[in-house]
Coordinates of C-alpha atoms in Angstrom, one line a residue:
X1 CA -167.6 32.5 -10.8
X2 CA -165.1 30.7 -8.8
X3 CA -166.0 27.5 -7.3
X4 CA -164.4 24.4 -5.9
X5 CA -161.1 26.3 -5.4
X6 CA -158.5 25.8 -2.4
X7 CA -158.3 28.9 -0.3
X8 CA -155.1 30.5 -1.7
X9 CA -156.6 30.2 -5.3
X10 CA -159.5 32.1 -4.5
X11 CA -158.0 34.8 -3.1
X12 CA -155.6 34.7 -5.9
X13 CA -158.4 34.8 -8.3
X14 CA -159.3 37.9 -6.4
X15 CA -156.1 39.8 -7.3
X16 CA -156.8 39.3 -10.5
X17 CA -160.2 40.3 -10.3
X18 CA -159.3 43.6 -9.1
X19 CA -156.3 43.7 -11.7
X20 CA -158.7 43.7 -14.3
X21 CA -160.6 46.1 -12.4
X22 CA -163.5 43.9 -12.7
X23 CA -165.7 41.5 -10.7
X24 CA -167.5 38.1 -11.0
X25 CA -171.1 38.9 -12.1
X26 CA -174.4 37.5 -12.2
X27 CA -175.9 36.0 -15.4
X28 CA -178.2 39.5 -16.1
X29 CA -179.5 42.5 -14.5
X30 CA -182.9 42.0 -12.6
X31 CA -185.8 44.3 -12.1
X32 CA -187.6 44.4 -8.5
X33 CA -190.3 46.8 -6.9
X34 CA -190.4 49.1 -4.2
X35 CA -193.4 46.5 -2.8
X36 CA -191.2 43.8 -2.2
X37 CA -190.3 46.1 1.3
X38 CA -193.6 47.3 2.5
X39 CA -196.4 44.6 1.2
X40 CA -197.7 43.3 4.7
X41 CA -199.4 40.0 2.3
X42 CA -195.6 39.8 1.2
X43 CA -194.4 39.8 4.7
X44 CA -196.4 37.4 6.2
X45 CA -195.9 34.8 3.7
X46 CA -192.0 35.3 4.2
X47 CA -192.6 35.2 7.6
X48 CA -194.3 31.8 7.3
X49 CA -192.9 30.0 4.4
X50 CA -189.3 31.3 4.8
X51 CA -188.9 31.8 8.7
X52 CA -191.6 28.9 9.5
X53 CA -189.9 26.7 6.8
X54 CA -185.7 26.9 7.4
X55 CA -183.4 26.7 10.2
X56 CA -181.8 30.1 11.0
X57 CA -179.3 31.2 13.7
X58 CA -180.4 32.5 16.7
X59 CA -177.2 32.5 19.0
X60 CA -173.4 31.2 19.5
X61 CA -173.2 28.4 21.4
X62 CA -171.3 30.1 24.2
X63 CA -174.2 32.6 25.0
X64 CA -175.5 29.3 26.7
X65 CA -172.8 27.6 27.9
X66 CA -174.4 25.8 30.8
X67 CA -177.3 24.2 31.6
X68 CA -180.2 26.2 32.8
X69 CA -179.0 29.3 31.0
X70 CA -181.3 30.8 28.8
X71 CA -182.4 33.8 26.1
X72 CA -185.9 35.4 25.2
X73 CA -186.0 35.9 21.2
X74 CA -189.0 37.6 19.8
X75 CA -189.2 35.2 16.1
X76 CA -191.1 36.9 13.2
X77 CA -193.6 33.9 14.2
X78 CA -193.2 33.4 17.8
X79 CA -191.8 34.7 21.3
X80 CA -189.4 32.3 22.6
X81 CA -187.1 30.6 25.5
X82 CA -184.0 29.1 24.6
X83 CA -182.5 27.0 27.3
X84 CA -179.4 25.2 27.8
X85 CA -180.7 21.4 29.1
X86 CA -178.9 19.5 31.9
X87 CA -178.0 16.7 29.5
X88 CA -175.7 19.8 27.5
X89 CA -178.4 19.8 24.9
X90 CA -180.8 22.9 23.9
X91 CA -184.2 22.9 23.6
X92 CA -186.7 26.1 22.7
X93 CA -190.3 26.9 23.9
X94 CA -192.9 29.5 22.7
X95 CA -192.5 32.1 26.0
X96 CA -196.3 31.9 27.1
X97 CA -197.6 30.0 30.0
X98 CA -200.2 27.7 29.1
X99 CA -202.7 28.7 31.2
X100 CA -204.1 31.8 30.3
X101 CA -201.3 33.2 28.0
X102 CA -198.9 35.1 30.1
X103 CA -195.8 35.8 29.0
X104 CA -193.3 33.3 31.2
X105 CA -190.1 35.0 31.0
X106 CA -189.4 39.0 30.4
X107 CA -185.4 38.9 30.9
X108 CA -183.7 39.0 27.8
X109 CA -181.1 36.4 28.8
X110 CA -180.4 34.2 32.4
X111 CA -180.4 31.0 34.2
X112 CA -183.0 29.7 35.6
X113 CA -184.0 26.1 37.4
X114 CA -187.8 26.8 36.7
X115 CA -189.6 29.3 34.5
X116 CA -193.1 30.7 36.2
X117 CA -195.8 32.9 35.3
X118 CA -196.0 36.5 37.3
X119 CA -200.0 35.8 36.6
X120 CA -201.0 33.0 38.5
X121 CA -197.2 31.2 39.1
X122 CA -197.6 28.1 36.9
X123 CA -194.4 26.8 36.5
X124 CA -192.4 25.3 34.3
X125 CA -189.3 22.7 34.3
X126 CA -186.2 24.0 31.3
X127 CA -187.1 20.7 29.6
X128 CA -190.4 22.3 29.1
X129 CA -192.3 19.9 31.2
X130 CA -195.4 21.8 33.6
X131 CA -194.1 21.5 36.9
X132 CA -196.4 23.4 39.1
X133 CA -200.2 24.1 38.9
X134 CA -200.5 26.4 42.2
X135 CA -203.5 25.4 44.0
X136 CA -204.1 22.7 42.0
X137 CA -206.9 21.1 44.5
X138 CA -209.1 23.6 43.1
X139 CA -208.1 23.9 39.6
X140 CA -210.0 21.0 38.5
X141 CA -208.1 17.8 36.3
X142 CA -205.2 19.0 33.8
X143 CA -203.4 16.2 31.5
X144 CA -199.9 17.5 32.6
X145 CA -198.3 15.5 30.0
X146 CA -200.5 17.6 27.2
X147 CA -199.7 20.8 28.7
X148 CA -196.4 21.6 28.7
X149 CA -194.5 24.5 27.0
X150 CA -195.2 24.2 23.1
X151 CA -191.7 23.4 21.8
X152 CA -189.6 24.6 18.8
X153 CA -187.3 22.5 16.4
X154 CA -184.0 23.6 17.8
X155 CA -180.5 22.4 16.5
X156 CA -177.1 23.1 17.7
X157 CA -174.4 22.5 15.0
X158 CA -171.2 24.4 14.0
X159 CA -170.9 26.4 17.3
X160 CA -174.3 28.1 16.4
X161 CA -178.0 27.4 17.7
X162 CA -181.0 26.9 15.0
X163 CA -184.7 27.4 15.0
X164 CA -187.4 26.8 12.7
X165 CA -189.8 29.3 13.8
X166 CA -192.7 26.5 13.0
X167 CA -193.8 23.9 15.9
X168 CA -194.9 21.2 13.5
X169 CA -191.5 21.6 11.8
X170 CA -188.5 19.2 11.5
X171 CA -185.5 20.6 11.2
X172 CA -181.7 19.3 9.8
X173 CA -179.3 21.6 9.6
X174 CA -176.9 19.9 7.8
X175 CA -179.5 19.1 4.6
X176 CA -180.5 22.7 4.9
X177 CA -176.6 23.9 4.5
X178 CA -175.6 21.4 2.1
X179 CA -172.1 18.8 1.9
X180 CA -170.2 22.3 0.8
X181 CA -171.3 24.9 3.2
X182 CA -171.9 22.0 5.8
X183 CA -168.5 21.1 5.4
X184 CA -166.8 24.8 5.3
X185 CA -168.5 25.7 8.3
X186 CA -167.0 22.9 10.4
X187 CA -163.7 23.6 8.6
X188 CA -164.1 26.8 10.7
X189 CA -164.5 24.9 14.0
X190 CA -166.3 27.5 15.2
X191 CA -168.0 25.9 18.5
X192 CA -164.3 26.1 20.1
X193 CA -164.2 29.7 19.6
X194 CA -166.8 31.9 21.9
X195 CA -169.4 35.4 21.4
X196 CA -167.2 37.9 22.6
X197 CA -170.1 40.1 22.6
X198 CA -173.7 40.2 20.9
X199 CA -175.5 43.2 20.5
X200 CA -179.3 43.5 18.9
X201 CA -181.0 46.7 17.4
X202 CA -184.6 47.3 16.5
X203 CA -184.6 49.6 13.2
X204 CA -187.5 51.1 10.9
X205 CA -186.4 49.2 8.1
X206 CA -187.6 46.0 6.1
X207 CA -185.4 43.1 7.2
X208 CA -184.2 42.4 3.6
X209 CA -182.9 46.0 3.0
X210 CA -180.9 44.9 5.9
X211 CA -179.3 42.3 4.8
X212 CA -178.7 43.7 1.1
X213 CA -176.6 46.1 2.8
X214 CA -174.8 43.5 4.1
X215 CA -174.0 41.7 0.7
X216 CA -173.1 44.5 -0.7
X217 CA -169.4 45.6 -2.1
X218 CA -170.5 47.7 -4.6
X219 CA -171.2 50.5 -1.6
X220 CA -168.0 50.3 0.1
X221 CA -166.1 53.5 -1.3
X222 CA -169.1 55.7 -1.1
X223 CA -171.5 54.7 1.9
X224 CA -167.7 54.6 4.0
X225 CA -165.3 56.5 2.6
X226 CA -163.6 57.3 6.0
X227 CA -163.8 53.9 7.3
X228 CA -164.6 50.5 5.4
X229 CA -163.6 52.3 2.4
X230 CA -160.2 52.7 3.3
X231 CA -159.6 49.7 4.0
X232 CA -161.4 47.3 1.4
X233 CA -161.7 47.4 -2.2
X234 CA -165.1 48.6 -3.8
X235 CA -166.8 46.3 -6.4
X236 CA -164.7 43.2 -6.2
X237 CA -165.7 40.2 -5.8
X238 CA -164.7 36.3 -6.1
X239 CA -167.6 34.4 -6.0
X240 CA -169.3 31.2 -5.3
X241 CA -172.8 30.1 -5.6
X242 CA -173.8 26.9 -3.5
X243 CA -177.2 28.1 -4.4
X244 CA -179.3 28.3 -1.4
X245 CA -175.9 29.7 0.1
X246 CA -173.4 31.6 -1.4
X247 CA -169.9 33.0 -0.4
X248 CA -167.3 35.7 -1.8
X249 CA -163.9 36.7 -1.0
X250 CA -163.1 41.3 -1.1
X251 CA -159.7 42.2 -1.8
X252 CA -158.6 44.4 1.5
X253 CA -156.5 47.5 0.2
X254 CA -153.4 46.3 1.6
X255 CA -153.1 43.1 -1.2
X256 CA -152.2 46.3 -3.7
X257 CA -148.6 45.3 -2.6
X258 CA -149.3 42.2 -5.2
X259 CA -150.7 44.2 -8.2
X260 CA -147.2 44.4 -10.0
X261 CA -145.7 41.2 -8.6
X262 CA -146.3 37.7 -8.4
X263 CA -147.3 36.6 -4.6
X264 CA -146.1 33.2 -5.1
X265 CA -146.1 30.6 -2.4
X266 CA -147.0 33.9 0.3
X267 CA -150.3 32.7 2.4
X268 CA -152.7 35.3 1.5
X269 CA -155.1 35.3 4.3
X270 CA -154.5 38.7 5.9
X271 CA -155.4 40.7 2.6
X272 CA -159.1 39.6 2.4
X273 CA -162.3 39.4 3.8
X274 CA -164.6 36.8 3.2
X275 CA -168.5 36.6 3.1
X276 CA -170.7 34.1 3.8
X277 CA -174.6 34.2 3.3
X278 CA -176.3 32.0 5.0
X279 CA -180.0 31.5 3.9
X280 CA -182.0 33.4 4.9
X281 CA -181.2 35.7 7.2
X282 CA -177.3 35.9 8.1
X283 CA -174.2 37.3 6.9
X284 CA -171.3 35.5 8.0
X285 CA -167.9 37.5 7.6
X286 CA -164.5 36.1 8.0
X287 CA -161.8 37.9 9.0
X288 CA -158.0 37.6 9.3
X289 CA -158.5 36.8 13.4
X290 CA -162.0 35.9 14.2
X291 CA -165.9 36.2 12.7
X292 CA -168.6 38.4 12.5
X293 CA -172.3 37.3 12.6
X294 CA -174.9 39.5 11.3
X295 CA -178.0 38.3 11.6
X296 CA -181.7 40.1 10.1
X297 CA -185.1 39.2 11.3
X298 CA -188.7 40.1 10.3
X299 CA -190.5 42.1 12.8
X300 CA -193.6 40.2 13.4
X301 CA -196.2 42.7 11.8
X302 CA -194.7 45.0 10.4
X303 CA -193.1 45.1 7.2
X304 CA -191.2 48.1 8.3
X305 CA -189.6 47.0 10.6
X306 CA -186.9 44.6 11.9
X307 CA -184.0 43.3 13.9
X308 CA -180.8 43.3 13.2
X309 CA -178.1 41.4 15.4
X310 CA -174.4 41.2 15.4
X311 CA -172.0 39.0 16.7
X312 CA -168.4 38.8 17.6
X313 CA -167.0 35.5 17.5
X314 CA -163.1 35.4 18.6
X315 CA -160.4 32.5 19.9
X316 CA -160.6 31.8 23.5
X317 CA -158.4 33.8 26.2
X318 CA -156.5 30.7 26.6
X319 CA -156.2 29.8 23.1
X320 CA -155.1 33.5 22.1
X321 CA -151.4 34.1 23.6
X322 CA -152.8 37.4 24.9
X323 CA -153.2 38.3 28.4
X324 CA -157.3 38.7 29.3
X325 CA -156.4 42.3 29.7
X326 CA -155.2 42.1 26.2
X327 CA -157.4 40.3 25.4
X328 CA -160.7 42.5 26.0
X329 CA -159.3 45.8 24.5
X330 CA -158.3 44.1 21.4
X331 CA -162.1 42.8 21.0
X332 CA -163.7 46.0 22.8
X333 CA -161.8 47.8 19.8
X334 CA -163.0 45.8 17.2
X335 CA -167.0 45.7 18.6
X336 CA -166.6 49.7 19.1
X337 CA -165.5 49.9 15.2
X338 CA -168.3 47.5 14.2
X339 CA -170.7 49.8 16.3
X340 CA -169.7 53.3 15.1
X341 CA -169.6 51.7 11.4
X342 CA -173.3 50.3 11.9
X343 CA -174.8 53.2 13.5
X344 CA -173.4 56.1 11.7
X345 CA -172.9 55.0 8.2
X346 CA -175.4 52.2 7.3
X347 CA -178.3 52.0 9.5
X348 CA -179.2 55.9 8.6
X349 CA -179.0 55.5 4.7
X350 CA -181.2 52.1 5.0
X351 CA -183.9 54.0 7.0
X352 CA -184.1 56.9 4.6
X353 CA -184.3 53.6 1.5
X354 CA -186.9 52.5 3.9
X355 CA -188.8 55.8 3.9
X356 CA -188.2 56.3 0.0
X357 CA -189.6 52.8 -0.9
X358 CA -193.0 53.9 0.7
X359 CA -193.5 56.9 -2.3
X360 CA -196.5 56.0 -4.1
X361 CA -194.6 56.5 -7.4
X362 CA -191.2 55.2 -6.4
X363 CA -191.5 53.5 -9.9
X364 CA -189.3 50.2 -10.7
X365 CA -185.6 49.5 -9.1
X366 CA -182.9 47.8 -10.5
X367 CA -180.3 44.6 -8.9
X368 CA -177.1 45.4 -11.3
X369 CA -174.9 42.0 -12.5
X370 CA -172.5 42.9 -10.1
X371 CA -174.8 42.9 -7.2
X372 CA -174.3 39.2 -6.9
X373 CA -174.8 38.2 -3.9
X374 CA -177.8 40.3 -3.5
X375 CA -178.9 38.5 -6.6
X376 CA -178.7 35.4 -4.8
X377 CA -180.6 36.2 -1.5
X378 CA -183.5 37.4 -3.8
X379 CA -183.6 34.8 -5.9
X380 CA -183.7 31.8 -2.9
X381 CA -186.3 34.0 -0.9
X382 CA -188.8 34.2 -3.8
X383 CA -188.1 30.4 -4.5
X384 CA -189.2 29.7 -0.6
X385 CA -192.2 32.0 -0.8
X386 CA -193.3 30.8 -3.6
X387 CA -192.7 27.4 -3.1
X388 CA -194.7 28.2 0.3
X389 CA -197.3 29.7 -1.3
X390 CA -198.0 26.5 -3.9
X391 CA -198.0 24.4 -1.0
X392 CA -201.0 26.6 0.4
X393 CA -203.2 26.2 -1.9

């Protein structure tokens, strides 16, 4: 597996990869049940000792870009507020109001100077602070101070916003990433580019068949013949475990050009795609001109189900050379392809897995060598549960 290699290399080490007509593979094939996507025990310990344990993304910066803005996200663990603070910070909350458990905020995204409760208007300051106790004469005595919105570890870093879905949590991004991925990510200088658009969809399927799908290049040529397939190369893969954290360059078709000849000093960029995995839940992809963010969440009781998100992450109008007009149809192309891909070709063959790995006798399954990257993402989430799970006891 590559590692520690410049750029170019890598994606020269990809050509010859797919000269070979091979790819880098894991160290053996690994067996896995049909459980491991509908046990509810299984779920709730993921949903505690990998959600409630590790700092995942939640948005792009720029989807708060000024104070008092804000987003409702429904956590495998919690309901929550994200708000932008005055100071340019970001701070989460657990959406209820702490009076009698109202839900404080229904819009899915906003601004707001105060958050207050449809039930009996408590209200709330962004900062989290308890503002208002309406008619508090003859409420009787409340420590203020103590009652507050309960707040969640929140972290912006890297142009992206992080949660631990865990109140008594403490969260670091940067440890969690690691010097390499740390370090790639703010190669990418991502918090100067902005979310084009965002899009989330709530599917019948177990979160982590979601993002297998999404780590996968050994489905390319048969799950999108018509679209992906044309345009990247099946079963090819340059590879590099960080080991929570993984990433891989895929030859696009169009490096073919380089099969017979020697590329020499040529910048390769435009002829690949590469693939980050960031634990646990998001796919990362990098593209010749901008990012995509996919992002997969736990639905909160059932194993079932889930959330997927996705993200499109571009260069600035002003930092583009393109007119705005330009501007949006070039990114309004690239979301529609992302769309039609998404909802035509993968989300209907991972509810079908979905249904099939309910069978009573569906029998044991199979993670090849060259499913690397899936091999990965197994391998850290059973580490976290089960590291969870010892810590239980």
């Amino acid at each position: 597996m590559t590692t520690s290699l410049p750029r170019q290399d890598r994606i020269r080490r990809a050509l010859e990869l797919l000269r070979h007509e091979t790819t880098d593979k894991f160290e053996a094939i690994i067996p896995f049940e049909p459980g491991e996507f509908t046990d509810p025990v299984l779920a709730k310990d993921e949903r505690d000792h990998v959600f409630g344990t590790v700092p995942s993304i939640v948005a792009h910066s720029s989807e708060l870009a000024k104070p008092n803005d804000f987003m409702t996200i429904q956590m495998p663990r919690n309901n929550i507020i994200v708000v932008r603070q005055k100071d340019g910070g970001v701070k989460s909350f657990v959406n209820l109001c702490r009076h009698r458990g109202a839900l404080l905020e229904e819009k899915e995204k906003g601004r707001c100077r105060i958050f207050s409760c449809g039930y009996h208007r408590w209200s709330y300051d962004p900062d989290g602070s308890l503002r208002t106790i309406t008619r508090d004469s003859t409420f009787g005595d409340v420590d203020r101070d103590d009652h507050g919105l309960i707040e969640i570890p929140t972290e912006e870093r890297h142009g992206f916003i992080w949660v631990i879905d865990n109140a008594k949590a403490e969260i670091d991004v940067a440890a969690w990433l690691g010097s390499d991925i740390d370090g790639i990510l703010t190669e990418y200088e991502m918090d100067k580019s902005v979310c084009f658009r965002a899009g989330g969809f709530d599917e019948p399927t177990n979160w982590k068949i979601m993002q297998d799908a999404f780590l996968d290049g050994y489905h390319i040529q048969y799950a999108h013949p018509n679209t992906a397939g044309k345009i990247i190369h099946t079963n090819v893969m340059a590879f590099e475990d960080f080991g929570r954290h993984c990433r891989f360059i895929a030859p696009r078709k169009s490096i073919d050009r380089f099969l017979e000849e020697d590329p020499g000093d040529e910048n390769l960029d435009k002829y690949v795609t590469e693939t980050h995995f960031l634990l646990p839940n998001s796919t990362l992809l990098r593209q010749p001109d901008h990012f995509q963010l996919l992002t997969f969440r736990p639905h909160p009781t059932d194993p079932t189900k889930s959330r997927m998100e996705q993200r499109l992450i571009v260069p600035k109008v002003e930092d583009s050379d393109m007119t705005q007009e330009r501007w949006e149809r070039l990114w309004n192309k690239n979301w529609e392809i992302l769309l039609a891909v998404l909802h035509n070709e993968d989300f209907p063959l991972l509810r079908d897995s979905q249904r099939g790995m309910g069978s009573a006798d569906a029998g044991g399954m199979l993670l090849g060598r060259n499913e690397i990257a899936n091999q990965v993402f197994r391998r850290e989430i059973k580490k976290l549960v089960a590291e969870g799970r010892s810590h239980a006891v």
